[in-house]
Amino acid sequence: MSEPTRIPAPDGVAPAAHYSHVVMGTGRFVAISGQVALEENGELVGEGDPDAQARQIFENLRRCLAAAGATFDNVVKFTYFLTDTAHLPAIRAARTVHLADDRLPASSAVQVAALVRPEFLMEVEAFAVLPE
């Protein structure tokens, strides 16, 4: 894949603060299922702690991307599902560890009434594009 093209502010669209409006690339598409704050043995990390849950989620995403031969640099889109949008700063802090501000993918954040288990505060899915 060539370097993804990021367009943070298409003509006539307000600039994005924490994401790119458009990210384009060519290659193989990789979909990473929504990740929650479970460690490798299936135990919850960070009950009631959005920062700890976000860190675990991004570690899980890193491992899933690696299994596909990808890195965070290949991610073109994140979708964040949060039980409270007040947890967005925790997501952004965890993401910053893995991605520079000039390499941000497109993203969507959705507040949900609940996730599959009540102790999960957030879930994050990713889409990446790899070289052919």
Coordinates of N, CA and C in Angstrom, one line a residue:
M1 N 0.8 -1.2 0.0 CA 0.0 0.0 0.0 C 0.9 1.2 0.0
S2 N 0.5 2.2 -0.8 CA 1.2 3.4 -0.7 C 0.8 4.1 0.6
E3 N 1.5 5.1 1.0 CA 1.2 5.8 2.2 C -0.3 6.3 2.2
P4 N -1.1 6.0 3.2 CA -2.5 6.5 3.2 C -2.5 8.0 3.0
T5 N -3.5 8.4 2.3 CA -3.8 9.9 2.1 C -4.8 10.3 3.2
R6 N -4.5 11.3 4.0 CA -5.4 11.8 5.0 C -5.8 13.2 4.6
I7 N -7.1 13.4 4.7 CA -7.7 14.7 4.4 C -8.4 15.1 5.7
P8 N -7.8 15.9 6.5 CA -8.4 16.3 7.8 C -9.6 17.3 7.6
A9 N -9.6 18.1 6.5 CA -10.7 19.1 6.3 C -11.0 19.2 4.9
P10 N -11.8 18.4 4.3 CA -12.3 18.6 2.9 C -12.9 20.0 2.7
D11 N -12.9 20.5 1.5 CA -13.5 21.8 1.3 C -14.9 21.8 1.8
G12 N -15.2 22.9 2.5 CA -16.6 23.0 3.0 C -17.0 22.2 4.2
V13 N -16.0 21.5 4.8 CA -16.2 20.7 6.0 C -15.4 21.3 7.2
A14 N -15.9 21.4 8.3 CA -15.2 21.9 9.5 C -14.0 21.0 9.8
P15 N -12.8 21.6 10.1 CA -11.6 20.8 10.4 C -11.9 19.8 11.6
A16 N -11.3 18.6 11.5 CA -11.4 17.6 12.5 C -10.4 17.9 13.6
A17 N -10.9 17.7 14.8 CA -10.0 18.0 16.0 C -9.2 16.8 16.4
H18 N -9.7 15.6 16.3 CA -9.1 14.4 16.9 C -9.1 13.2 15.9
Y19 N -9.3 13.5 14.6 CA -9.4 12.4 13.6 C -9.3 13.1 12.2
S20 N -9.2 12.3 11.2 CA -9.2 12.7 9.8 C -10.6 12.5 9.2
H21 N -11.1 13.4 8.5 CA -12.4 13.2 7.9 C -12.4 12.1 6.8
V22 N -11.3 12.0 6.0 CA -11.1 11.1 4.9 C -9.7 10.5 5.0
V23 N -9.7 9.1 4.9 CA -8.4 8.4 4.8 C -8.5 7.4 3.6
M24 N -7.6 7.5 2.7 CA -7.7 6.6 1.5 C -6.4 5.8 1.4
G25 N -6.5 4.6 0.8 CA -5.4 3.8 0.6 C -5.8 2.6 -0.3
T26 N -4.8 2.0 -0.9 CA -5.1 0.8 -1.7 C -4.4 -0.4 -1.2
G27 N -5.0 -1.6 -1.3 CA -4.3 -2.8 -0.8 C -5.3 -3.8 -0.2
R28 N -4.9 -4.6 0.7 CA -5.8 -5.6 1.3 C -6.5 -5.0 2.5
F29 N -7.8 -5.2 2.6 CA -8.6 -4.7 3.7 C -8.6 -5.7 4.9
V30 N -8.4 -5.1 6.0 CA -8.4 -5.9 7.3 C -9.4 -5.3 8.2
A31 N -10.3 -6.1 8.7 CA -11.3 -5.7 9.7 C -11.0 -6.3 11.1
I32 N -10.9 -5.5 12.1 CA -10.6 -6.0 13.4 C -11.9 -5.8 14.2
S33 N -12.4 -6.9 14.8 CA -13.6 -6.9 15.6 C -13.5 -6.0 16.8
G34 N -14.6 -5.5 17.3 CA -14.6 -4.7 18.4 C -13.8 -5.3 19.6
Q35 N -12.9 -4.6 20.1 CA -12.1 -5.1 21.3 C -12.6 -4.5 22.5
V36 N -12.6 -5.3 23.6 CA -13.0 -4.8 24.9 C -11.8 -5.0 25.9
A37 N -11.9 -4.6 27.1 CA -10.8 -4.6 28.1 C -10.6 -6.0 28.7
L38 N -10.4 -7.0 27.9 CA -10.1 -8.4 28.4 C -8.6 -8.6 28.2
E39 N -7.9 -9.2 29.2 CA -6.5 -9.6 28.9 C -6.6 -11.0 28.3
E40 N -5.4 -11.5 28.0 CA -5.3 -12.7 27.2 C -6.0 -14.0 27.9
N41 N -6.2 -14.0 29.2 CA -6.9 -15.1 29.8 C -8.4 -14.8 30.0
G42 N -8.9 -13.7 29.4 CA -10.3 -13.4 29.5 C -10.7 -12.7 30.7
E43 N -9.8 -12.2 31.5 CA -10.1 -11.4 32.7 C -10.2 -9.9 32.4
L44 N -11.2 -9.3 33.0 CA -11.4 -7.9 32.8 C -10.2 -7.1 33.4
V45 N -9.8 -6.1 32.6 CA -8.8 -5.1 33.1 C -9.5 -3.8 33.4
G46 N -9.3 -3.3 34.6 CA -9.8 -1.9 34.9 C -11.2 -1.8 35.1
E47 N -11.8 -2.6 36.0 CA -13.3 -2.4 36.3 C -13.5 -1.0 36.8
G48 N -14.4 -0.3 36.1 CA -14.7 1.1 36.5 C -13.7 2.1 36.2
D49 N -12.6 1.7 35.5 CA -11.5 2.6 35.2 C -11.4 2.8 33.7
P50 N -11.9 3.9 33.1 CA -11.8 4.1 31.7 C -10.4 4.1 31.1
D51 N -9.5 4.7 31.9 CA -8.1 4.8 31.4 C -7.5 3.4 31.2
A52 N -7.6 2.5 32.2 CA -7.1 1.2 32.2 C -7.8 0.4 31.1
Q53 N -9.1 0.5 30.9 CA -9.8 -0.2 29.9 C -9.3 0.2 28.5
A54 N -9.1 1.5 28.3 CA -8.7 2.0 27.0 C -7.3 1.5 26.7
R55 N -6.4 1.5 27.7 CA -5.0 1.0 27.4 C -5.1 -0.5 27.0
Q56 N -5.9 -1.3 27.7 CA -6.0 -2.7 27.4 C -6.6 -2.9 26.0
I57 N -7.6 -2.1 25.7 CA -8.2 -2.2 24.3 C -7.2 -1.9 23.3
F58 N -6.4 -0.9 23.4 CA -5.4 -0.5 22.4 C -4.3 -1.6 22.3
E59 N -4.0 -2.2 23.4 CA -3.0 -3.3 23.4 C -3.6 -4.5 22.6
N60 N -4.9 -4.8 22.9 CA -5.6 -5.9 22.1 C -5.6 -5.5 20.6
L61 N -5.9 -4.3 20.3 CA -5.9 -3.9 18.9 C -4.5 -4.1 18.3
R62 N -3.5 -3.7 19.0 CA -2.1 -3.8 18.5 C -1.8 -5.3 18.2
R63 N -2.2 -6.2 19.1 CA -2.0 -7.6 18.9 C -2.8 -8.1 17.7
C64 N -4.0 -7.7 17.6 CA -4.9 -8.2 16.4 C -4.3 -7.6 15.1
L65 N -3.9 -6.4 15.1 CA -3.2 -5.8 13.9 C -2.0 -6.6 13.5
A66 N -1.2 -6.9 14.5 CA 0.1 -7.7 14.3 C -0.2 -9.1 13.7
A67 N -1.3 -9.7 14.2 CA -1.7 -11.0 13.7 C -2.0 -10.9 12.2
A68 N -2.4 -9.8 11.7 CA -2.7 -9.6 10.3 C -1.5 -9.0 9.5
G69 N -0.4 -8.8 10.2 CA 0.8 -8.2 9.6 C 0.7 -6.7 9.4
A70 N -0.1 -6.1 10.3 CA -0.4 -4.7 10.2 C 0.1 -4.0 11.5
T71 N 0.1 -2.7 11.4 CA 0.4 -1.8 12.6 C -0.6 -0.7 12.6
F72 N -0.6 0.1 13.6 CA -1.5 1.2 13.7 C -1.3 2.2 12.5
D73 N -0.2 2.2 11.9 CA 0.0 3.1 10.8 C -0.9 2.6 9.6
N74 N -1.3 1.4 9.6 CA -2.2 0.9 8.5 C -3.7 1.1 8.8
V75 N -4.0 1.6 10.0 CA -5.4 1.8 10.3 C -6.0 3.0 9.6
V76 N -7.1 2.8 8.9 CA -7.8 3.9 8.2 C -9.1 4.3 8.9
K77 N -9.6 3.5 9.9 CA -10.8 3.9 10.6 C -10.9 3.2 11.9
F78 N -11.3 4.0 12.9 CA -11.7 3.4 14.2 C -13.2 3.7 14.5
T79 N -13.9 2.8 15.1 CA -15.2 3.1 15.6 C -15.2 2.9 17.1
Y80 N -15.6 3.9 17.9 CA -15.6 3.8 19.4 C -17.0 3.7 19.8
F81 N -17.3 2.7 20.6 CA -18.6 2.5 21.3 C -18.3 2.8 22.8
L82 N -19.0 3.8 23.3 CA -18.8 4.1 24.7 C -20.1 4.2 25.5
T83 N -20.1 3.7 26.7 CA -21.3 3.8 27.5 C -21.4 5.3 28.1
D84 N -20.4 6.1 28.0 CA -20.4 7.5 28.4 C -19.4 8.2 27.6
T85 N -19.8 9.3 26.9 CA -18.8 10.0 26.0 C -17.8 10.7 26.9
A86 N -18.0 10.8 28.2 CA -16.9 11.3 29.1 C -15.7 10.5 29.1
H87 N -15.8 9.2 28.5 CA -14.6 8.4 28.4 C -13.7 8.6 27.2
L88 N -14.2 9.5 26.3 CA -13.4 9.9 25.1 C -11.9 10.3 25.4
P89 N -11.7 11.1 26.4 CA -10.3 11.5 26.7 C -9.4 10.2 27.0
A90 N -10.0 9.2 27.7 CA -9.2 8.0 27.9 C -8.9 7.3 26.6
I91 N -9.8 7.3 25.7 CA -9.5 6.7 24.4 C -8.4 7.4 23.7
R92 N -8.6 8.7 23.7 CA -7.6 9.6 23.0 C -6.2 9.4 23.6
A93 N -6.1 9.3 24.9 CA -4.8 9.2 25.6 C -4.2 7.8 25.2
A94 N -5.0 6.8 25.2 CA -4.4 5.4 24.8 C -4.0 5.4 23.4
R95 N -4.8 6.0 22.5 CA -4.5 6.1 21.1 C -3.2 6.8 20.8
T96 N -3.0 7.9 21.5 CA -1.8 8.7 21.3 C -0.5 7.9 21.6
V97 N -0.6 6.9 22.4 CA 0.6 6.1 22.6 C 1.0 5.4 21.4
H98 N 0.0 5.1 20.5 CA 0.3 4.3 19.3 C 0.3 5.0 18.0
L99 N -0.3 6.2 18.0 CA -0.5 7.0 16.8 C -0.1 8.5 17.0
A100 N 0.7 9.0 16.1 CA 1.0 10.4 16.1 C -0.2 11.2 15.6
D101 N -0.3 12.5 16.1 CA -1.4 13.3 15.7 C -1.5 13.6 14.2
D102 N -0.4 13.4 13.5 CA -0.4 13.7 12.0 C -0.8 12.4 11.3
R103 N -1.1 11.3 12.0 CA -1.4 10.0 11.3 C -2.7 9.5 11.7
L104 N -3.6 10.4 12.2 CA -4.9 9.9 12.7 C -5.8 9.4 11.6
P105 N -6.5 8.2 11.9 CA -7.4 7.7 10.9 C -8.8 8.4 11.0
A106 N -9.7 8.0 10.1 CA -11.0 8.5 10.3 C -11.6 7.8 11.5
S107 N -12.6 8.4 12.1 CA -13.2 7.7 13.3 C -14.6 8.2 13.5
S108 N -15.3 7.3 14.3 CA -16.7 7.6 14.7 C -16.8 7.2 16.2
A109 N -17.5 8.1 17.0 CA -17.7 7.8 18.4 C -19.2 7.7 18.6
V110 N -19.7 6.6 19.2 CA -21.1 6.4 19.4 C -21.3 6.0 20.9
Q111 N -22.2 6.8 21.5 CA -22.6 6.5 22.9 C -23.7 5.4 22.8
V112 N -23.5 4.4 23.6 CA -24.5 3.3 23.6 C -25.0 3.1 25.0
A113 N -26.2 2.5 25.1 CA -26.9 2.3 26.4 C -26.1 1.2 27.2
A114 N -25.5 0.2 26.5 CA -24.8 -0.8 27.1 C -24.0 -1.6 26.1
L115 N -23.0 -2.3 26.6 CA -22.2 -3.2 25.8 C -22.6 -4.6 26.2
V116 N -21.9 -5.6 25.7 CA -22.3 -7.0 25.9 C -22.2 -7.4 27.4
R117 N -21.3 -6.8 28.2 CA -21.3 -7.0 29.6 C -21.3 -5.7 30.3
P118 N -22.0 -5.6 31.4 CA -22.1 -4.3 32.1 C -20.8 -3.6 32.6
E119 N -19.8 -4.4 32.8 CA -18.5 -3.9 33.3 C -17.7 -3.3 32.2
F120 N -18.0 -3.5 30.9 CA -17.3 -2.9 29.8 C -17.7 -1.5 29.6
L121 N -16.8 -0.5 29.6 CA -17.1 0.9 29.5 C -17.0 1.3 28.0
M122 N -16.2 0.5 27.2 CA -16.0 0.9 25.8 C -15.6 -0.3 25.0
E123 N -15.8 -0.2 23.7 CA -15.4 -1.2 22.7 C -14.9 -0.4 21.5
V124 N -13.8 -0.9 20.9 CA -13.2 -0.2 19.7 C -13.0 -1.2 18.6
E125 N -13.4 -0.9 17.4 CA -13.1 -1.7 16.2 C -12.3 -0.9 15.3
A126 N -11.5 -1.6 14.4 CA -10.6 -0.9 13.5 C -10.7 -1.5 12.2
F127 N -10.4 -0.7 11.2 CA -10.2 -1.1 9.8 C -8.9 -0.7 9.3
A128 N -8.2 -1.5 8.6 CA -6.8 -1.2 8.2 C -6.7 -1.6 6.7
V129 N -5.7 -1.1 6.0 CA -5.4 -1.4 4.6 C -3.9 -1.8 4.6
L130 N -3.6 -3.0 4.1 CA -2.3 -3.5 3.9 C -1.8 -3.5 2.5
P131 N -0.5 -3.5 2.2 CA -0.1 -3.6 0.8 C -0.5 -4.9 0.2
E132 N -0.8 -4.9 -1.1 CA -1.2 -6.1 -1.8 C 0.0 -7.1 -1.9

